[in-house]
Every structure is written in C-alpha cells, then in structure tokens.
Short mmCIF file of C-alpha atoms in Angstrom, two decimals:
data_model
loop_
_atom_site.label_atom_id
_atom_site.label_comp_id
_atom_site.label_asym_id
_atom_site.label_seq_id
_atom_site.Cartn_x
_atom_site.Cartn_y
_atom_site.Cartn_z
CA MET A 24 -106.05 163.75 -90.42
CA ARG A 25 -107.64 161.22 -92.74
CA SER A 26 -107.57 161.86 -96.47
CA MET A 27 -110.49 163.52 -98.22
CA LEU A 28 -111.15 160.26 -100.06
CA ALA A 29 -111.40 158.31 -96.81
CA ALA A 30 -113.62 160.97 -95.27
CA THR A 31 -115.92 160.93 -98.30
CA LEU A 32 -116.20 157.16 -98.28
CA MET A 33 -116.89 157.09 -94.55
CA PHE A 34 -119.55 159.80 -94.92
CA ALA A 35 -121.22 157.86 -97.71
CA ALA A 36 -121.17 154.71 -95.63
CA ALA A 37 -122.59 156.57 -92.65
CA THR A 38 -125.48 158.05 -94.66
CA GLY A 39 -126.07 154.63 -96.19
CA ALA A 40 -126.78 153.25 -92.72
CA ASN A 41 -130.09 155.14 -92.71
CA ALA A 42 -131.05 154.27 -96.29
CA GLN A 43 -133.90 151.90 -96.94
CA MET A 44 -134.99 149.90 -99.94
CA THR A 45 -138.11 147.95 -100.75
CA THR A 46 -138.36 144.55 -102.32
CA PRO A 47 -141.00 143.62 -104.93
CA GLN A 48 -144.06 141.96 -103.39
CA SER A 49 -147.02 140.03 -104.69
CA PRO A 50 -150.04 142.12 -105.72
CA GLY A 51 -152.24 143.09 -102.81
CA THR A 52 -149.55 142.57 -100.18
CA ARG A 53 -147.94 145.32 -98.19
CA PRO A 54 -144.36 146.09 -99.21
CA LYS A 55 -141.76 144.97 -96.69
CA THR A 56 -139.03 147.35 -95.67
CA VAL A 57 -135.54 145.81 -95.64
CA GLN A 58 -132.78 147.50 -93.62
CA THR A 59 -129.48 147.50 -95.51
CA VAL A 60 -126.10 146.96 -93.87
CA PRO A 61 -123.51 149.47 -95.14
CA ILE A 62 -120.17 148.21 -96.40
CA ARG A 63 -117.46 150.36 -94.87
CA PRO A 64 -114.07 150.51 -96.55
CA PRO A 65 -111.01 149.91 -94.38
CA ALA A 66 -109.67 153.08 -92.84
CA LEU A 67 -106.73 154.54 -94.72
CA GLN A 68 -103.51 155.07 -92.78
CA THR A 69 -102.55 158.65 -92.13
CA PRO A 70 -98.94 159.75 -92.86
CA SER A 71 -98.29 159.86 -89.12
CA GLU A 72 -99.54 156.29 -88.70
CA THR A 73 -97.31 155.18 -91.56
CA ALA A 74 -94.31 156.87 -89.92
CA ASP A 75 -95.21 155.27 -86.57
CA ALA A 76 -94.93 151.86 -88.20
CA MET A 77 -91.33 152.54 -89.26
CA ALA A 78 -88.36 151.34 -87.26
CA GLN A 79 -86.81 153.99 -85.02
CA ALA A 80 -83.59 153.91 -87.06
CA GLU A 81 -85.47 154.68 -90.27
CA ARG A 82 -87.33 157.62 -88.68
CA LEU A 83 -84.02 159.05 -87.46
CA SER A 84 -82.53 158.70 -90.92
CA LEU A 85 -85.63 160.25 -92.50
CA GLN A 86 -85.57 163.31 -90.23
CA SER A 87 -81.84 163.70 -90.70
CA ASP A 88 -82.11 163.52 -94.49
CA LEU A 89 -84.99 166.03 -94.53
CA ALA A 90 -82.89 168.41 -92.42
CA TRP A 91 -79.94 168.12 -94.77
CA VAL A 92 -82.03 169.08 -97.81
CA GLY A 93 -83.41 172.10 -95.93
CA GLN A 94 -86.98 170.87 -95.37
CA TYR A 95 -86.94 169.97 -91.68
CA ASN A 96 -85.87 172.29 -88.88
CA GLY A 97 -86.87 170.33 -85.80
CA ALA A 98 -84.99 168.13 -83.37
CA ILE A 99 -83.76 164.90 -84.95
CA THR A 100 -85.09 162.44 -82.40
CA GLY A 101 -86.96 159.84 -84.46
CA ASP A 102 -90.27 160.94 -82.93
CA VAL A 103 -93.20 161.36 -85.32
CA SER A 104 -94.56 164.89 -85.56
CA GLU A 105 -96.71 167.07 -87.77
CA ARG A 106 -93.57 169.05 -88.58
CA MET A 107 -91.93 165.93 -90.01
CA VAL A 108 -95.00 165.04 -92.10
CA ASN A 109 -95.20 168.61 -93.43
CA ALA A 110 -91.49 168.49 -94.30
CA ILE A 111 -92.10 165.35 -96.34
CA LYS A 112 -94.97 167.04 -98.19
CA GLU A 113 -92.84 170.11 -98.95
CA TYR A 114 -90.05 167.89 -100.26
CA GLN A 115 -92.52 166.06 -102.52
CA LYS A 116 -93.97 169.33 -103.83
CA ASN A 117 -90.51 170.73 -104.56
CA LYS A 118 -89.74 167.60 -106.56
CA GLY A 119 -92.96 167.93 -108.56
CA GLY A 120 -94.66 165.01 -106.84
CA LYS A 121 -97.96 164.61 -105.07
CA PRO A 122 -97.68 165.81 -101.42
CA THR A 123 -98.96 162.67 -99.72
CA GLY A 124 -96.73 162.88 -96.66
CA VAL A 125 -95.50 159.33 -97.33
CA LEU A 126 -92.43 158.76 -99.52
CA ASN A 127 -92.52 155.98 -102.09
CA PRO A 128 -89.32 153.90 -102.51
CA GLN A 129 -87.97 156.05 -105.35
CA GLU A 130 -88.60 159.29 -103.43
CA ARG A 131 -87.01 157.89 -100.27
CA ALA A 132 -83.95 156.66 -102.13
CA ALA A 133 -83.51 160.01 -103.92
CA LEU A 134 -83.84 161.91 -100.62
CA ALA A 135 -81.21 159.71 -98.95
CA GLU A 136 -78.72 160.15 -101.77
CA THR A 137 -79.27 163.93 -101.99
CA ALA A 138 -78.70 164.23 -98.24
CA ARG A 139 -75.56 162.09 -98.44
CA ARG A 140 -74.16 164.34 -101.15
CA LYS A 141 -74.92 167.41 -99.01
CA GLN A 142 -73.00 165.80 -96.15
CA ASP A 143 -70.09 164.97 -98.45
CA SER A 144 -70.00 168.53 -99.82
CA VAL A 145 -69.38 170.01 -96.37
CA GLY A 146 -67.24 167.16 -95.03
CA TRP A 147 -69.69 166.11 -92.30
CA LYS A 148 -68.12 164.00 -89.56
CA ILE A 149 -68.82 163.12 -85.94
CA VAL A 150 -65.91 163.99 -83.65
CA MET A 151 -64.99 163.98 -79.97
CA GLU A 152 -63.78 167.30 -78.56
CA PRO A 153 -60.35 166.45 -77.05
CA THR A 154 -60.57 168.27 -73.70
CA SER A 155 -64.13 167.38 -72.71
CA GLY A 156 -65.10 164.25 -74.64
CA ALA A 157 -68.20 166.05 -75.95
CA ARG A 158 -69.71 164.65 -79.17
CA LEU A 159 -70.09 167.11 -82.06
CA GLY A 160 -70.99 167.00 -85.73
CA ILE A 161 -68.44 169.10 -87.63
CA PRO A 162 -68.55 170.20 -91.30
CA GLY A 163 -64.85 169.56 -91.85
CA LYS A 164 -64.64 171.14 -95.31
CA LEU A 165 -66.26 174.36 -94.09
CA VAL A 166 -64.13 174.62 -90.93
CA PRO A 167 -60.87 172.75 -91.60
CA GLN A 168 -58.75 174.64 -89.08
CA GLN A 169 -58.86 173.47 -85.46
CA ALA A 170 -57.27 174.90 -82.32
CA THR A 171 -57.61 173.44 -78.81
CA ASP A 172 -56.70 174.67 -75.34
CA ALA A 173 -57.79 173.88 -71.78
CA ASN A 174 -61.07 175.78 -72.29
CA GLY A 175 -62.24 173.85 -75.34
CA SER A 176 -61.81 173.82 -79.12
CA LYS A 177 -62.46 176.08 -82.08
CA TRP A 178 -62.96 175.09 -85.71
CA THR A 179 -62.80 177.86 -88.34
CA SER A 180 -62.84 178.42 -92.08
CA PRO A 181 -59.65 179.95 -93.57
CA THR A 182 -61.30 183.39 -93.82
CA GLY A 183 -63.33 183.16 -90.62
CA THR A 184 -66.71 183.22 -92.37
CA VAL A 185 -67.77 180.12 -90.41
CA GLN A 186 -66.70 179.34 -86.85
CA VAL A 187 -67.61 176.57 -84.40
CA LEU A 188 -66.65 176.82 -80.74
CA LEU A 189 -66.96 174.31 -77.92
CA SER A 190 -66.29 176.07 -74.61
CA ARG A 191 -66.18 174.58 -71.14
CA ARG A 192 -65.94 176.17 -67.72
CA LYS A 193 -66.71 175.61 -64.06
CA GLU A 194 -69.59 177.51 -62.50
CA ALA A 195 -71.19 177.26 -59.05
CA ASN A 196 -74.85 176.17 -59.02
CA PRO A 197 -75.57 176.70 -62.72
CA THR A 198 -79.06 176.58 -64.22
CA THR A 199 -80.01 176.75 -67.86
CA ALA A 200 -81.95 179.97 -67.22
CA LYS A 201 -78.88 181.67 -65.72
CA LEU A 202 -76.64 180.38 -68.48
CA ALA A 203 -79.03 181.61 -71.18
CA ASP A 204 -79.23 185.08 -69.62
CA ALA A 205 -75.44 185.31 -69.47
CA GLU A 206 -75.06 184.23 -73.12
CA LYS A 207 -77.57 186.86 -74.25
CA LYS A 208 -75.31 189.58 -72.85
CA GLU A 209 -71.95 188.22 -73.98
CA PRO A 210 -70.48 189.43 -76.19
CA THR A 211 -71.98 192.90 -76.13
CA GLY A 212 -74.30 193.66 -79.02
CA ARG A 213 -75.85 190.28 -79.47
CA LYS A 214 -79.41 190.51 -80.79
CA VAL A 215 -81.36 187.42 -79.81
CA ASP A 216 -84.42 186.56 -81.92
CA TYR A 217 -85.03 182.99 -80.70
CA THR A 218 -84.80 181.50 -77.22
CA VAL A 219 -85.59 178.08 -75.79
CA VAL A 220 -84.85 177.31 -72.15
CA LYS A 221 -85.45 173.79 -70.83
CA PRO A 222 -84.31 172.32 -67.50
CA ASP A 223 -81.52 170.38 -69.21
CA PHE A 224 -80.46 172.67 -72.09
CA PHE A 225 -80.96 176.07 -73.69
CA VAL A 226 -80.81 177.41 -77.25
CA LEU A 227 -80.30 180.97 -78.50
CA SER A 228 -80.00 182.34 -82.02
CA GLY A 229 -79.88 185.74 -83.66
CA LEU A 230 -77.35 188.28 -84.93
CA GLN A 231 -73.88 189.04 -83.60
CA GLY A 232 -72.52 191.96 -85.56
CA LEU A 233 -72.68 190.93 -89.22
CA LYS A 234 -72.82 187.25 -88.42
CA LYS A 235 -75.68 184.95 -87.49
CA PHE A 236 -75.15 182.92 -84.35
CA TYR A 237 -76.54 179.76 -82.77
CA VAL A 238 -75.80 178.71 -79.20
CA ARG A 239 -76.69 175.45 -77.48
CA GLY A 240 -75.55 174.79 -73.93
CA THR A 241 -76.02 172.60 -70.90
CA PHE A 242 -74.33 171.61 -67.65
CA LYS A 243 -73.63 168.65 -65.40
CA GLY A 244 -72.76 169.40 -61.79
CA ASP A 245 -70.56 172.50 -61.97
CA GLU A 246 -69.29 171.77 -65.51
CA VAL A 247 -70.79 174.02 -68.22
CA ARG A 248 -70.40 173.15 -71.91
CA ILE A 249 -71.60 175.43 -74.69
CA MET A 250 -71.47 175.05 -78.48
CA THR A 251 -71.51 178.28 -80.49
CA ILE A 252 -71.81 178.51 -84.27
CA LEU A 253 -71.09 181.80 -86.08
CA TYR A 254 -71.51 182.30 -89.81
CA ASP A 255 -71.74 185.15 -92.31
CA GLN A 256 -75.25 185.88 -93.53
CA ALA A 257 -74.05 185.34 -97.11
CA THR A 258 -73.44 181.65 -96.26
CA GLU A 259 -76.91 181.14 -94.77
CA ASN A 260 -78.26 178.79 -97.46
CA THR A 261 -75.26 176.48 -97.09
CA VAL A 262 -74.79 176.63 -93.34
CA GLU A 263 -78.32 176.60 -91.86
CA PRO A 264 -79.10 172.94 -92.69
CA VAL A 265 -75.71 172.10 -91.16
CA VAL A 266 -76.59 174.05 -88.01
CA ILE A 267 -79.74 171.96 -87.54
CA ALA A 268 -77.71 168.79 -87.92
CA MET A 269 -75.04 170.06 -85.52
CA SER A 270 -77.62 170.95 -82.90
CA SER A 271 -79.13 167.47 -82.92
CA ALA A 272 -75.74 165.73 -83.05
CA PHE A 273 -74.36 167.69 -80.08
CA ASN A 274 -73.98 165.60 -76.93
CA ALA A 275 -72.14 167.59 -74.28
CA PHE A 276 -71.85 164.69 -71.82
CA PRO A 277 -71.91 161.41 -73.76
CA ALA A 278 -72.34 158.32 -71.62
CA GLY A 279 -69.93 156.22 -73.69
CA PRO A 280 -67.63 156.27 -76.71
CA GLN A 281 -70.15 157.65 -79.23
CA ALA A 282 -67.97 159.93 -81.33
CA GLY A 283 -66.88 159.17 -84.85
CA PRO A 284 -68.04 156.67 -87.43
CA ALA A 285 -68.16 152.97 -86.66
CA PRO A 286 -64.69 151.41 -86.84
CA ARG A 287 -63.85 149.59 -90.06
CA LYS A 288 -64.26 145.84 -89.89
CA THR A 289 -61.14 143.73 -89.49
CA VAL A 290 -62.52 141.46 -92.21
CA GLU A 291 -64.97 142.99 -94.69
CA TYR A 292 -66.81 141.27 -97.52
CA GLY A 293 -68.01 142.70 -100.81
CA THR A 294 -68.86 141.60 -104.33
CA GLY A 295 -66.66 142.03 -107.40
CA ILE A 296 -67.47 141.91 -111.11
CA VAL A 297 -65.08 140.10 -113.45
CA VAL A 298 -64.76 142.45 -116.44
CA SER A 299 -61.93 140.94 -118.50
CA ALA A 300 -60.59 137.47 -119.26
CA ASP A 301 -57.12 138.37 -117.96
CA GLY A 302 -58.37 139.01 -114.40
CA ALA A 303 -59.60 142.61 -114.13
CA ILE A 304 -62.25 142.95 -111.41
CA LEU A 305 -64.45 145.93 -110.60
CA ALA A 306 -65.18 146.48 -106.90
CA ASP A 307 -66.25 148.98 -104.23
CA ARG A 308 -63.47 151.40 -103.29
CA LEU A 309 -64.54 151.62 -99.65
CA VAL A 310 -64.74 147.85 -99.18
CA THR A 311 -61.19 147.51 -100.53
CA ASP A 312 -59.72 150.54 -98.72
CA SER A 313 -56.84 150.23 -96.20
CA CYS A 314 -56.57 146.47 -96.63
CA LEU A 315 -53.50 144.51 -95.58
CA ALA A 316 -54.61 141.88 -98.07
CA ILE A 317 -57.37 141.52 -100.66
CA THR A 318 -58.52 138.03 -101.58
CA ILE A 319 -60.89 136.89 -104.30
CA ALA A 320 -62.62 133.79 -102.97
CA GLY A 321 -61.66 130.74 -105.02
CA TYR A 322 -58.85 132.52 -106.89
CA GLY A 323 -56.40 133.94 -104.35
CA SER A 324 -54.77 137.32 -103.79
CA ALA A 325 -55.64 140.45 -105.75
CA ASP A 326 -53.88 143.76 -106.27
CA ARG A 327 -55.72 147.06 -106.22
CA LEU A 328 -54.51 149.01 -109.24
CA ALA A 329 -56.72 152.11 -109.39
CA GLU A 330 -59.59 153.94 -107.72
CA ASP A 331 -62.19 156.60 -108.49
CA LYS A 332 -62.83 158.58 -105.30
CA GLU A 333 -65.72 160.54 -106.78
CA HIS A 334 -67.75 157.44 -107.61
CA ASP A 335 -66.15 154.99 -105.10
CA LEU A 336 -65.00 152.51 -107.74
CA ALA A 337 -61.90 150.31 -107.45
CA LEU A 338 -60.00 148.26 -110.01
CA LEU A 339 -58.58 144.95 -108.80
CA HIS A 340 -56.51 142.36 -110.67
CA ILE A 341 -55.86 138.67 -110.14
CA TYR A 342 -53.14 136.84 -112.04
CA GLY A 343 -53.03 133.37 -113.58
CA ALA A 344 -56.71 132.68 -113.05
CA ARG A 345 -58.49 130.36 -115.44
CA GLY A 346 -62.10 129.84 -116.28
CA LEU A 347 -63.15 133.44 -115.66
CA LYS A 348 -66.45 134.50 -117.21
CA PRO A 349 -66.30 138.29 -117.58
CA LEU A 350 -69.62 140.10 -117.71
CA SER A 351 -70.65 141.94 -120.84
CA LEU A 352 -70.80 145.66 -120.03
CA ALA A 353 -72.39 146.64 -123.33
CA GLY A 354 -75.69 148.50 -123.47
CA GLY A 355 -77.95 148.80 -120.48
CA GLY A 356 -79.60 151.86 -119.04
CA ALA A 357 -82.24 151.07 -116.47
CA LYS A 358 -84.66 153.89 -115.71
CA THR A 359 -86.72 152.55 -112.84
CA ASN A 360 -85.96 148.99 -111.69
CA VAL A 361 -83.01 146.61 -111.61
CA ASP A 362 -81.98 143.20 -110.32
CA VAL A 363 -78.87 143.38 -108.14
CA VAL A 364 -76.78 140.20 -108.28
CA GLY A 365 -74.30 139.68 -105.46
CA ILE A 366 -72.88 137.58 -102.64
CA ALA A 367 -74.21 138.38 -99.18
CA ASP A 368 -71.93 138.51 -96.13
CA PRO A 369 -71.20 135.00 -94.75
CA GLN A 370 -73.03 135.84 -91.53
CA SER A 371 -76.20 136.43 -93.56
CA GLN A 372 -76.09 132.98 -95.12
CA GLY A 373 -74.73 130.69 -92.45
CA GLY A 374 -71.12 130.90 -93.64
CA ALA A 375 -71.99 130.09 -97.24
CA ALA A 376 -70.97 131.98 -100.38
CA GLY A 377 -74.10 131.66 -102.50
CA VAL A 378 -74.93 134.16 -105.23
CA SER A 379 -78.39 135.68 -105.03
CA SER A 380 -80.45 138.39 -106.68
CA VAL A 381 -82.60 141.17 -105.18
CA LYS A 382 -84.81 143.75 -106.82
CA GLY A 383 -84.28 147.49 -106.45
CA ALA A 384 -85.99 150.71 -107.51
CA LEU A 385 -83.94 153.58 -108.96
CA ALA A 386 -84.30 157.32 -108.52
CA PRO A 387 -81.87 159.42 -110.62
CA VAL A 388 -79.82 161.88 -108.56
CA THR A 389 -77.11 162.95 -111.02
CA SER A 390 -76.24 162.04 -114.59
CA SER A 391 -73.96 159.29 -113.28
CA ASP A 392 -75.59 158.11 -110.04
CA SER A 393 -79.04 156.88 -109.02
CA ALA A 394 -80.33 156.21 -105.54
CA LEU A 395 -81.18 152.54 -105.02
CA SER A 396 -84.00 151.34 -102.76
CA PRO A 397 -84.25 149.17 -100.79
CA PRO A 398 -80.53 148.77 -100.07
CA PRO A 399 -79.27 145.22 -100.68
CA ALA A 400 -77.75 143.16 -97.88
CA VAL A 401 -74.27 143.61 -96.46
CA GLY A 402 -71.78 141.96 -98.81
CA PHE A 403 -73.60 143.12 -101.97
CA SER A 404 -71.58 146.33 -102.31
CA GLY A 405 -69.89 146.16 -105.72
CA SER A 406 -72.62 144.02 -107.30
CA PRO A 407 -73.79 144.42 -110.91
CA ALA A 408 -77.24 145.90 -111.45
CA ILE A 409 -79.08 144.32 -114.38
CA ASP A 410 -81.89 146.07 -116.25
CA ALA A 411 -85.18 144.65 -117.52
CA ASP A 412 -83.51 143.58 -120.80
CA GLY A 413 -80.88 141.56 -118.96
CA LYS A 414 -78.12 144.09 -119.66
CA PHE A 415 -75.58 145.68 -117.33
CA ALA A 416 -77.01 148.94 -115.95
CA GLY A 417 -74.37 149.85 -113.36
CA ILE A 418 -72.72 148.88 -110.09
CA ALA A 419 -74.57 148.90 -106.76
CA LEU A 420 -72.70 150.37 -103.78
CA LEU A 421 -73.71 150.48 -100.14
CA LYS A 422 -73.01 153.81 -98.47
CA PRO A 423 -72.27 154.45 -94.78
CA ALA A 424 -74.94 156.71 -93.28
CA MET A 425 -74.14 159.25 -90.56
CA VAL A 426 -77.32 160.46 -88.94
CA ALA A 427 -77.40 163.85 -87.30
CA GLY A 428 -79.04 162.84 -84.07
CA PRO A 429 -78.60 160.92 -80.85
CA ALA A 430 -76.17 158.03 -81.14
CA THR A 431 -78.65 155.53 -79.74
CA SER A 432 -79.30 153.30 -82.71
CA VAL A 433 -77.78 152.15 -85.97
CA PRO A 434 -79.17 154.21 -88.88
CA ALA A 435 -80.75 152.55 -91.87
CA SER A 436 -78.25 151.84 -94.65
CA GLN A 437 -78.28 153.59 -98.02
CA ALA A 438 -77.33 152.51 -101.52
CA VAL A 439 -76.59 154.00 -104.94
CA MET A 440 -76.11 152.69 -108.45
CA VAL A 441 -73.20 154.11 -110.46
CA SER A 442 -74.15 154.09 -114.13
CA ALA A 443 -72.77 151.66 -116.71
CA GLU A 444 -71.34 154.57 -118.69
CA THR A 445 -69.37 155.81 -115.68
CA VAL A 446 -68.05 152.29 -115.10
CA ARG A 447 -66.95 151.95 -118.72
CA ASP A 448 -65.20 155.35 -118.60
CA PHE A 449 -63.35 154.34 -115.42
CA LEU A 450 -62.11 151.11 -116.96
CA LYS A 451 -61.11 152.80 -120.20
CA ALA A 452 -59.17 155.50 -118.32
CA ASN A 453 -57.17 152.74 -116.63
CA GLY A 454 -56.38 150.82 -119.80
CA VAL A 455 -58.78 147.95 -119.22
CA THR A 456 -60.40 146.39 -122.24
CA ALA A 457 -63.75 145.12 -121.00
CA ASN A 458 -64.04 142.08 -123.30
CA GLY A 459 -66.72 140.17 -121.44
CA THR A 460 -69.43 138.37 -123.36
CA ALA A 461 -71.27 136.65 -120.50
CA THR A 462 -74.82 137.81 -119.91
CA ASP A 463 -75.29 135.66 -116.80
CA ALA A 464 -74.30 138.01 -113.99
CA LYS A 465 -74.30 135.17 -111.45
CA ALA A 466 -71.40 133.54 -113.29
CA ALA A 467 -69.41 136.78 -113.41
CA VAL A 468 -69.48 137.85 -109.74
CA VAL A 469 -66.90 136.92 -107.12
CA ARG A 470 -66.58 137.45 -103.39
CA VAL A 471 -64.08 140.14 -102.39
CA ILE A 472 -62.47 139.80 -98.95
CA CYS A 473 -60.53 142.66 -97.33
CA VAL A 474 -58.36 141.96 -94.26
CA ARG A 475 -57.32 144.95 -92.13
CA LYS A 476 -55.32 145.35 -88.95
#
C-alpha cells in the first residue's frame, strides 16, 4: 500500500491533468486554451518493495531478530510478507518511533543487538541430534541437561519447567495427517488449539496438563521425526520467542552438515589498539580465543593476559617493542556517529595491511554497549571508534550471528561498540595504566593474528 503522502500527490497530479489555464491575449482576440502537462512525483517505495530489494541473508536476519524480540511469529524463511512489515511497525512503535515499516540504520542496529542479547541470555545454539543427525536450535541455558537413547534425545531444565524432545521411530506408510491425528491423542488429555497440516510437515500447539506444548513433525520414507517443546505457562514470555526460533531452525532431515556454528578459522585476523607505551594492546576476546599463537604484525608474539567475557574484551601484551604510539583514551562519548579505524582482513585488500576508516551509526542498547551499523569489514573487530571531536568513543566488535531459519545462506554480520568507559574500567581492573597521548588512531592500531589448530 502506498503512503498517504504518495496517494495525495498522485491524486493531485491526476486532477491536474484535466486543469486548464488561459494565457493573456491581445485585445479583441479570442483567448487560447493551453493544456497543461502535470508533473508527477516519482512513486514512493512501499515497505514490502524496500524489503524485496534486500539480500536474502539480510531478510533472514531481520525476521530472526524480530522473532527474538517477540514481534514476529511467522516462519523465518526470508520471504517478504505483510506479517513481517507489520512486525517492523510494531517494533518501531514500541520503541517510540514512527511506524514506517522500514528500519533506519540505527533502528536496525539496535534490533540486531537486542536479539543477540536475547539469544545469549538463553544460550541459543544450533546442534545436531546424535542418533538422527537432525538439526535443532537449542536454548542451552534453559535446558542444560541432555539424555540420549536409540529413540532420540531430550533436553530439560533442572526442575523440568522446560523440556525439548526429539523422537524418532519407524512407521509404515506415514502421512502428516495420520501423524498429526496420533499426536493429538497422545498423551491423553492434550488440548490442541492450533493445527497446521501440510504434505511435508505438521504443527500442533496447545495445553498438556499445566504446560503449554508445541509439536512439529515430518517423515522421510518410513522414518518419522518429531520435535516436542513443553514449558510451564509461567515461563511463556521467555520461552515463546524461543519456540518460534526453534520451529524455524528445525531440520529433521538435513541434506548436509548444517548443524552448529561455522568452524573457527585456522588463521583469524583482527585489529588491536596500543594503549600503553610498554606494550599493552586491547583486542577482541573472540578473535584471540583458543589460539596456539598470537602475533602482532610488525612486532612479533603477544601474550593474552586477561579477558572480559561479558563485553568480549581481551588484554594482550608485547615485550621489547619500540616506537609504539598508544592511543589517548581520554574523553569521548559519541551519541550517534563514529569513525571506525581498523585493518581489514588481507583477503579484502589483496594481501595488504593498510589501515582504513569507515563510518558507523550508533544505537544505544545498554549503558555500556551500542549497536553499530553498518558492520565494518572482517578484520576490523577490535578497532577504535572515534567520535566527532576526534576522541576515543569505544571499541568496535564484530559479532557472530546465528539466524533461526534454514541453513541455506550466510546471515548478515552484526557489530557493537563497547563504550570508552567500559574499556577504561577493564584496563584499570587489570593494572594497566593507559598513558597514551596519540590522537591519530591510524598510528595506534595494529593487526592481530590468531593461529589455531
């Protein structure tokens, strides 16, 4: 549907097509009628047209993020729908914005970071069920206990308030209609309030005793695989967004090795910030995790001395280095926009190690973190973010995104900025005196190289 403004302009242009005007004539002559040609404004894009123009990976990420914040309850497929546009509008209204149906960069960045934190809070992970190879999304912090036998696996919370079951069995000539009918009756007392039966899968939900339940099942040949989620009604606000994500992530018969996050790179590149003249370097914790060796390009080996798991910061140290130009960490507090100064992955710059700068928009998420959009290139994680006054505003970190949906494409990356104050507190807690005076961030950044097995 076109906006009211577009409709009004088009109506005015249309009525103008029939308007006439007269031009002044000499006395005694008959006025000539001149037909005017209306000027029509370009048609405005609808929210659906804007979404259509996105890459498939970004639409998947968008639907997944909307589901995680409780605004979207449809299938996470990357397909554009009215439901998705309405979910965007509801999210904007809840945040006090104008419900346009199209997210601006700050709104999109804030949504991505909020969704990521929701995932972290429940321990979201993609796993492979051991007996069947089925792909599931599991909230590991909600259901940390796992038991497996020949019939499948069960994940439960310590008190049983949340349970996830993957069952498998053989059945002659199954159909989704027959499977759905059987699940409605077992166990006794199930009250079904929602049913979807398609040729290739079925979904049921409702009440089972005092618990809510959700069932999704399918078959291939004579092999039947069914995922069941049970949760106490008191946990509904926490669990229901997870259920939507689990439903879309479930792949009972994956065609290939799709479970789990992408394997860590054997060699990974990031950016570090020199923060003291004696060799202290601030870096991304994830980039420098599980490394056999950490190297600072141009200076040699580095030790990792400390980490902050909450904010994904790491403290590195190089010894005997000369000519370091530590960055001044004083002041700074960007509210909306920053310049991110870093060293892109060698593959992005033909094997070179040039320092470059990209602009980013901030959207505060917590007192210490802001979402950063658009995400900088691979290799920039750990880069300093510089505010409009040229002062250090924080550290930019790239975050791995796990989309609840079909594992058919790589999701769009996400990024955050950890505030300057949080950085200073981390360094102070680890006995580092940040004595930098340099204001040129390009002179204070170094390439960090992690080598793994």
